[in-house]
XYZ file of C-alpha atoms in Angstrom:
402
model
C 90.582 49.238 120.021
C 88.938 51.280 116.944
C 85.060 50.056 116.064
C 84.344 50.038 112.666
C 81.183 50.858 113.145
C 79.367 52.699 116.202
C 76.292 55.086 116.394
C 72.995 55.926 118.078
C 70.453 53.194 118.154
C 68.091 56.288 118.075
C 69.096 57.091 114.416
C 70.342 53.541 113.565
C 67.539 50.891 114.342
C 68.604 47.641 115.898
C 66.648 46.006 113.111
C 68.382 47.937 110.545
C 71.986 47.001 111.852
C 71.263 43.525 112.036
C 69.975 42.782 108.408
C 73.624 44.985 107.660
C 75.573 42.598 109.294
C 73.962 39.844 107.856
C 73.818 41.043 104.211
C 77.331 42.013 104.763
C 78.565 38.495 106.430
C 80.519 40.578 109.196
C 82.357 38.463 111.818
C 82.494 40.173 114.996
C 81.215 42.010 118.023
C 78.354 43.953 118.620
C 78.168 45.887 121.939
C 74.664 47.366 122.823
C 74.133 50.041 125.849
C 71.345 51.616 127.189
C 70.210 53.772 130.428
C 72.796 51.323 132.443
C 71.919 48.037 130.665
C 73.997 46.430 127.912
C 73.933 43.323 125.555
C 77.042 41.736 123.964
C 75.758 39.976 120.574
C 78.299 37.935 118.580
C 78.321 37.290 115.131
C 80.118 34.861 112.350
C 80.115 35.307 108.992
C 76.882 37.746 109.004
C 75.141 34.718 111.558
C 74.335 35.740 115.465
C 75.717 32.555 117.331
C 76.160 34.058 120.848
C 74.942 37.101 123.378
C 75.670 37.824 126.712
C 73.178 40.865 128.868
C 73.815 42.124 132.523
C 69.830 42.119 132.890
C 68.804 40.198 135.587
C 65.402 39.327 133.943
C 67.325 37.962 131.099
C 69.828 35.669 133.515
C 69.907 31.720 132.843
C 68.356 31.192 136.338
C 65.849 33.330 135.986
C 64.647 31.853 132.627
C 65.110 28.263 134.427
C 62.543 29.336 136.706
C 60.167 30.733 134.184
C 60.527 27.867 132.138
C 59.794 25.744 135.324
C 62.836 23.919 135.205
C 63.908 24.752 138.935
C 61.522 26.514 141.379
C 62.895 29.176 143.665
C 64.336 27.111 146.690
C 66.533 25.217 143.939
C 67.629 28.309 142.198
C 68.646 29.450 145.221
C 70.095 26.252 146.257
C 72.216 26.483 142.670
C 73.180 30.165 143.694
C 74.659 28.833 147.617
C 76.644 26.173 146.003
C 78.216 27.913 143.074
C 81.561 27.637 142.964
C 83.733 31.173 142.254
C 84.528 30.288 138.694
C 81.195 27.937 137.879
C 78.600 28.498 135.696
C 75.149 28.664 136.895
C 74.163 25.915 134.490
C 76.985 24.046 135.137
C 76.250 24.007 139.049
C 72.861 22.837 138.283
C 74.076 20.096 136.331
C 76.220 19.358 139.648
C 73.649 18.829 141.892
C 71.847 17.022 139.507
C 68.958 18.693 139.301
C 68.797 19.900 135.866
C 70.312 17.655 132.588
C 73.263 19.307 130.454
C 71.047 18.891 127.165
C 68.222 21.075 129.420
C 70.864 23.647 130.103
C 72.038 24.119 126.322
C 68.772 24.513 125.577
C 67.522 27.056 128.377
C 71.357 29.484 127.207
C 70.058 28.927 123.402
C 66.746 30.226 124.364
C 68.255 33.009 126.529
C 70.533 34.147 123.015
C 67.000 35.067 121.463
C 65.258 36.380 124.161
C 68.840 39.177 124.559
C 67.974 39.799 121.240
C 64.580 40.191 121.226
C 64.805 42.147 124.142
C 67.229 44.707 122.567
C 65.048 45.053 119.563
C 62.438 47.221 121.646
C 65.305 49.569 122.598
C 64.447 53.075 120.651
C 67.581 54.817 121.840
C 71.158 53.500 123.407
C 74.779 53.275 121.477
C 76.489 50.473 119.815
C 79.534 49.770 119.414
C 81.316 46.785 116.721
C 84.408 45.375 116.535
C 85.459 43.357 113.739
C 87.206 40.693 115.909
C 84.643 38.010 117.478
C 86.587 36.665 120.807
C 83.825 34.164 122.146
C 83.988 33.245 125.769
C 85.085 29.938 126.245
C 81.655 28.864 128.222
C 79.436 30.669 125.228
C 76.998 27.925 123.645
C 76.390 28.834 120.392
C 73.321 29.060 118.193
C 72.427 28.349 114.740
C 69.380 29.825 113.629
C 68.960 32.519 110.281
C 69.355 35.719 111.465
C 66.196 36.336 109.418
C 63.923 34.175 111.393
C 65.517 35.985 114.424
C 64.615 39.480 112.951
C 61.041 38.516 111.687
C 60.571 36.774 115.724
C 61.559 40.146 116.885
C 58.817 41.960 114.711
C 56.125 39.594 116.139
C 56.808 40.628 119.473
C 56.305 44.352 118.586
C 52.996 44.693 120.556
C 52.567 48.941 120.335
C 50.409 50.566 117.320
C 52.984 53.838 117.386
C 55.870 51.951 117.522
C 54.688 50.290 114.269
C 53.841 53.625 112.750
C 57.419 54.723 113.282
C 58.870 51.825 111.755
C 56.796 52.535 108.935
C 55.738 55.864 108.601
C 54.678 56.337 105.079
C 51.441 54.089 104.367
C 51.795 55.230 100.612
C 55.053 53.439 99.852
C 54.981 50.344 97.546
C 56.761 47.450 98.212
C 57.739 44.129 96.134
C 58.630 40.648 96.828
C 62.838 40.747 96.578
C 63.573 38.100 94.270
C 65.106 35.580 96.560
C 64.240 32.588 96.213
C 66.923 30.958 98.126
C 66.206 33.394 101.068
C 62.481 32.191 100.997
C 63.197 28.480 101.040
C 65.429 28.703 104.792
C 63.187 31.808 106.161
C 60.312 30.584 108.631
C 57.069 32.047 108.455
C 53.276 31.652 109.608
C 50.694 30.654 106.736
C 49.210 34.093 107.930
C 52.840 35.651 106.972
C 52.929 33.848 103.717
C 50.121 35.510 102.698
C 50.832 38.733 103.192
C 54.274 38.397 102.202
C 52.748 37.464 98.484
C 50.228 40.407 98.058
C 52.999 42.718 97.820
C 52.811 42.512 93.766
C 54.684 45.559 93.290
C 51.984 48.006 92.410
C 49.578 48.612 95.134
C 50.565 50.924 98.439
C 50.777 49.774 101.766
C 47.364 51.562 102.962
C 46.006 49.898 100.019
C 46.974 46.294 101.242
C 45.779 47.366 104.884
C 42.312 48.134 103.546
C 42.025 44.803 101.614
C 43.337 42.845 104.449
C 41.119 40.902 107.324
C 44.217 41.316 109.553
C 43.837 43.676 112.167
C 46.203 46.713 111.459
C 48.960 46.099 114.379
C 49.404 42.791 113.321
C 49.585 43.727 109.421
C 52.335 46.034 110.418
C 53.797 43.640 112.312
C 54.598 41.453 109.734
C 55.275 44.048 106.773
C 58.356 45.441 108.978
C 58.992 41.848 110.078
C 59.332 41.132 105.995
C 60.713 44.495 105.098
C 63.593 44.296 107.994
C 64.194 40.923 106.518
C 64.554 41.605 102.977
C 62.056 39.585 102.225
C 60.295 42.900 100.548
C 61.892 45.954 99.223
C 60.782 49.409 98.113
C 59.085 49.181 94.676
C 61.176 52.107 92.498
C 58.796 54.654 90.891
C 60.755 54.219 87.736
C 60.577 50.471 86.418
C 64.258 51.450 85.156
C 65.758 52.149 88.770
C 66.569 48.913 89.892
C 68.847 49.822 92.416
C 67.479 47.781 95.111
C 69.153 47.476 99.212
C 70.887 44.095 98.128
C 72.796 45.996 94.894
C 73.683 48.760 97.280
C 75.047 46.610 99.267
C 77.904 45.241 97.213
C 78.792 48.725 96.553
C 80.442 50.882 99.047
C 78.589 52.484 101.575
C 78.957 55.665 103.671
C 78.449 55.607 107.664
C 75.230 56.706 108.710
C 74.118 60.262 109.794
C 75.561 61.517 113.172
C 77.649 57.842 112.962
C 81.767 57.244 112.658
C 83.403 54.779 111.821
C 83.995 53.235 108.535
C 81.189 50.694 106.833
C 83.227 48.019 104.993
C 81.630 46.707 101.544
C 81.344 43.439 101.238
C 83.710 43.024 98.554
C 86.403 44.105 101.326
C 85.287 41.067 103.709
C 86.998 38.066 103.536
C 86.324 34.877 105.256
C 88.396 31.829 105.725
C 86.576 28.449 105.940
C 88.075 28.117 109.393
C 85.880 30.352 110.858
C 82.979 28.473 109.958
C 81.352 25.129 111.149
C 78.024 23.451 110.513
C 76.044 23.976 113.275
C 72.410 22.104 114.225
C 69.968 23.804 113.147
C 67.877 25.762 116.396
C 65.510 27.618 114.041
C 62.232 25.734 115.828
C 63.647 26.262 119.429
C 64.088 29.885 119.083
C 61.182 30.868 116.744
C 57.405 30.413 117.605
C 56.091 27.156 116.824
C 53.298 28.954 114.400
C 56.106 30.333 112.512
C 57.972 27.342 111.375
C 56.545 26.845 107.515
C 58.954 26.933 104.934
C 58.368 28.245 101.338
C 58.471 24.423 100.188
C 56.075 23.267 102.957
C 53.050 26.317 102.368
C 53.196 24.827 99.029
C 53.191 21.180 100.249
C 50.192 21.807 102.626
C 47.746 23.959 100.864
C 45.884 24.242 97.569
C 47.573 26.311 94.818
C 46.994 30.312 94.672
C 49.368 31.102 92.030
C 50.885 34.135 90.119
C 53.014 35.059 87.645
C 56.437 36.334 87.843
C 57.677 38.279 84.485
C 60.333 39.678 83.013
C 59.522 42.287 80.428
C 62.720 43.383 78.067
C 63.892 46.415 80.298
C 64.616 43.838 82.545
C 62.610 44.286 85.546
C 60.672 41.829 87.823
C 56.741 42.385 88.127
C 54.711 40.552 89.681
C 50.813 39.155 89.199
C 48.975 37.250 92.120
C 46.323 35.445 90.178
C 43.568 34.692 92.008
C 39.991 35.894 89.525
C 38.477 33.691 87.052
C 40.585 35.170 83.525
C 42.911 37.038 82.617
C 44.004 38.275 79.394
C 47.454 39.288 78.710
C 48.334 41.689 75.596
C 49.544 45.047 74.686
C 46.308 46.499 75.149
C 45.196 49.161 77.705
C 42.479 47.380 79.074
C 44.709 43.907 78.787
C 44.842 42.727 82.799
C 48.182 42.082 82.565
C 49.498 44.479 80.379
C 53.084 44.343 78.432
C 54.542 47.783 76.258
C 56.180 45.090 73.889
C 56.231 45.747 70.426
C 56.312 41.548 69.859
C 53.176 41.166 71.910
C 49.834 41.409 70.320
C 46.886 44.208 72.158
C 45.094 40.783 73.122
C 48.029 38.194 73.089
C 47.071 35.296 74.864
C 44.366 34.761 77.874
C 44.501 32.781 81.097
C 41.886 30.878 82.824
C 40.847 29.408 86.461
C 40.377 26.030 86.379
C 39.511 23.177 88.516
C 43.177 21.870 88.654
C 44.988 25.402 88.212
C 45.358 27.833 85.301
C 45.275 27.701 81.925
C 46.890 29.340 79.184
C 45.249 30.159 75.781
C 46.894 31.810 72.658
C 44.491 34.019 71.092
C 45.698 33.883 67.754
C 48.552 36.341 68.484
C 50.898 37.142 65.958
C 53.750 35.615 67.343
C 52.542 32.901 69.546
C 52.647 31.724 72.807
C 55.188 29.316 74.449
C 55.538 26.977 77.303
C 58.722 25.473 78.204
C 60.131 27.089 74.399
C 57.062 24.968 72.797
C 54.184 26.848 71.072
C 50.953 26.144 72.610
C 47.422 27.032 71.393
C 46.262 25.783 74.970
C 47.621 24.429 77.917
C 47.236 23.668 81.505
C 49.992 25.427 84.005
C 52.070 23.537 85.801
C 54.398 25.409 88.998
C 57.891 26.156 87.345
C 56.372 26.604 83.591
C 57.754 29.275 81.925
C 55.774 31.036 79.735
C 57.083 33.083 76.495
C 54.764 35.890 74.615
C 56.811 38.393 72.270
C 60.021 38.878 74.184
C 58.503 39.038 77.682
C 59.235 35.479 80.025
C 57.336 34.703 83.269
C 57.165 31.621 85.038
C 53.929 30.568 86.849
C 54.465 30.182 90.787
C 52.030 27.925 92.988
C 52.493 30.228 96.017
C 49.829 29.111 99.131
C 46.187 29.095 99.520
C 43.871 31.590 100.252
C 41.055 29.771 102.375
């Protein structure tokens, strides 16, 4: 059978492949080989639920006994009495020593760990197939394939490794505008944070030298994010807005040294029958630190907020606020600056207080609005949205900085 997509995992980064097939909501297989190993991953709908290795290490038995659910003279006692056609898990079960809920567990966990595994792999091939034909044994996963790509990142412990997957410490990055991708993603408070300081405008180096993160585990995370979409490449020209999610829904050519045709989206169709609420194994598969939604930083912590605007040519920026004022005008020296003809040089002015921010019109010429009514002062609440001359941002409570 034709792939529709194969390639060199030298050229084409695991990473890379996976946020494609999730962005794109492919159903199929993916079939991973490397110096005599391989990995089988299956996907529905863009979602891993399955994978299969011939790695030893990576064998249910073996992560029984590393998981201390069966010590070597039982593993070897499952081993004796497996039947031809059995299951390891299933002959456990058997003999009683190990519960069926323990075994759906342990084959969950071993799904991840194929996958982690294969995201340290620098070279190999893959191979996809746009048919998914699922063993009939396979117990399936449901877990965001983002929380699976940013667990992978975590576990990248080597400082040149990082520096490949990020070469250029000069780039700037942005916060995608997601919001519905930051609500079901699971991150560390640590994460969080550095997830928000990417405002759009300052370089990575820059963020490195402001951070009290130690540089491997900065770059950690920023590919973690960037892999994710969680962050995307800032353009130089606030009028390119042609971000990786637009290109997406446009067609897109196969990769250098690749064949094999890349489908659009637009050209993938899914039927409802080949989907099925799962439960959710997000906190079984991903590290217990990493488990905070976007909805619980802000539950547990005291507010660090910015601003997120949308000046007339259309373009997201973004403003962490985190000093004691700030004024906001068409003014050079203005700290957050608009080129709007209806917004005064020294339009209105925002200050830290005990509960949060406030806003202050500073007897602009065409006022200043909250929730479309004119305010001379007012305290923010998270969600306001805020209108001066034709420019709109709304005031996020994001996490805390202590």
């Amino acid at each position: 059978m034709q792939p529709s997509l194969q390639g060199s995992l030298k050229s084409f980064r695991l990473f890379d492949l996976l946020t494609f097939l999730s962005l794109c909501k492919k159903t199929g297989t993916l079939m991973l080989a490397r110096n005599g190993s391989s990995a089988t991953a299956y996907f529905r709908a863009g979602e891993l639920v399955f994978a299969s290795t011939d790695q030893e290490r990576l064998r249910i038995g073996t992560i029984m006994r590393e998981r201390e659910l069966l010590d070597a003279s039982q593993a070897a006692r499952v081993a004796e009495g497996q039947a031809s056609d059995e299951r390891f898990g299933a002959s456990a079960v058997r003999l009683g020593l190990v519960s069926d809920d323990q075994v759906r567990a342990v084959l969950k966990v071993q799904v991840s760990e194929i996958i982690y595994d294969a995201l340290t792999w620098s070279e190999g091939d893959f191979l996809f197939h746009d048919p998914m034909e699922l063993p009939d044994w396979a117990v399936t996963i449901a877990v965001d394939l983002t929380n699976l790509i940013m667990e992978g990142a975590r576990r990248i412990d080597e400082w040149e490794q990082c520096l490949q997957l990020l070469p250029d410490d000069q780039v700037v990055f942005r916060v995608a505008d997601d919001p519905e991708l930051q609500e079901r993603i699971s991150l560390s408070l640590d994460e969080w944070k550095v997830l928000f300081r990417f405002d759009g405008h300052k370089n990575l180096k820059q963020i490195l030298e402001e951070s009290a993160e130690q540089p491997l585990d900065l770059y950690r995370v920023v590919y973690g994010l960037l892999a994710s979409n969680l962050i995307e490449e800032a353009p130089a020209d606030p009028s390119t807005r042609n971000t990786l999610r637009q290109q997406m829904s446009e067609p897109i050519p196969s990769p250098a040294g690749h064949t094999g045709k890349i489908m659009s989206p637009a050209a993938i169709e899914i039927s409802d029958e080949e989907w099925k609420e799962l439960e959710d194994d997000t906190r079984l598969l991903v590290s217990g630190e990493a488990t905070l939604s976007r909805r619980d930083v802000k539950r547990m912590t005291t507010s660090t907020p910015r601003l997120r605007a949308i000046p007339p040519d259309g373009e997201a920026r973004f403003f962490p606020l985190d000093g004691a004022a700030y004024v906001i005008g068409r003014s050079s020296d203005a700290a957050i600056r608009f080129n709007d003809t209806g917004v005064s040089a020294r339009h209105a002015k925002l200050t830290r207080e005990r509960d949060g921010y406030a806003i202050e019109d500073l007897n602009s010429r065409n006022g200043t609005f909250v929730n479309d009514v004119a305010v001379e002062r007012r305290l923010l609440r998270d969600g306001d949205e805020i209108r001066v001359g034709r420019v709109v941002m709304q005031y996020q409570v994001l996490y805390s900085v202590d």
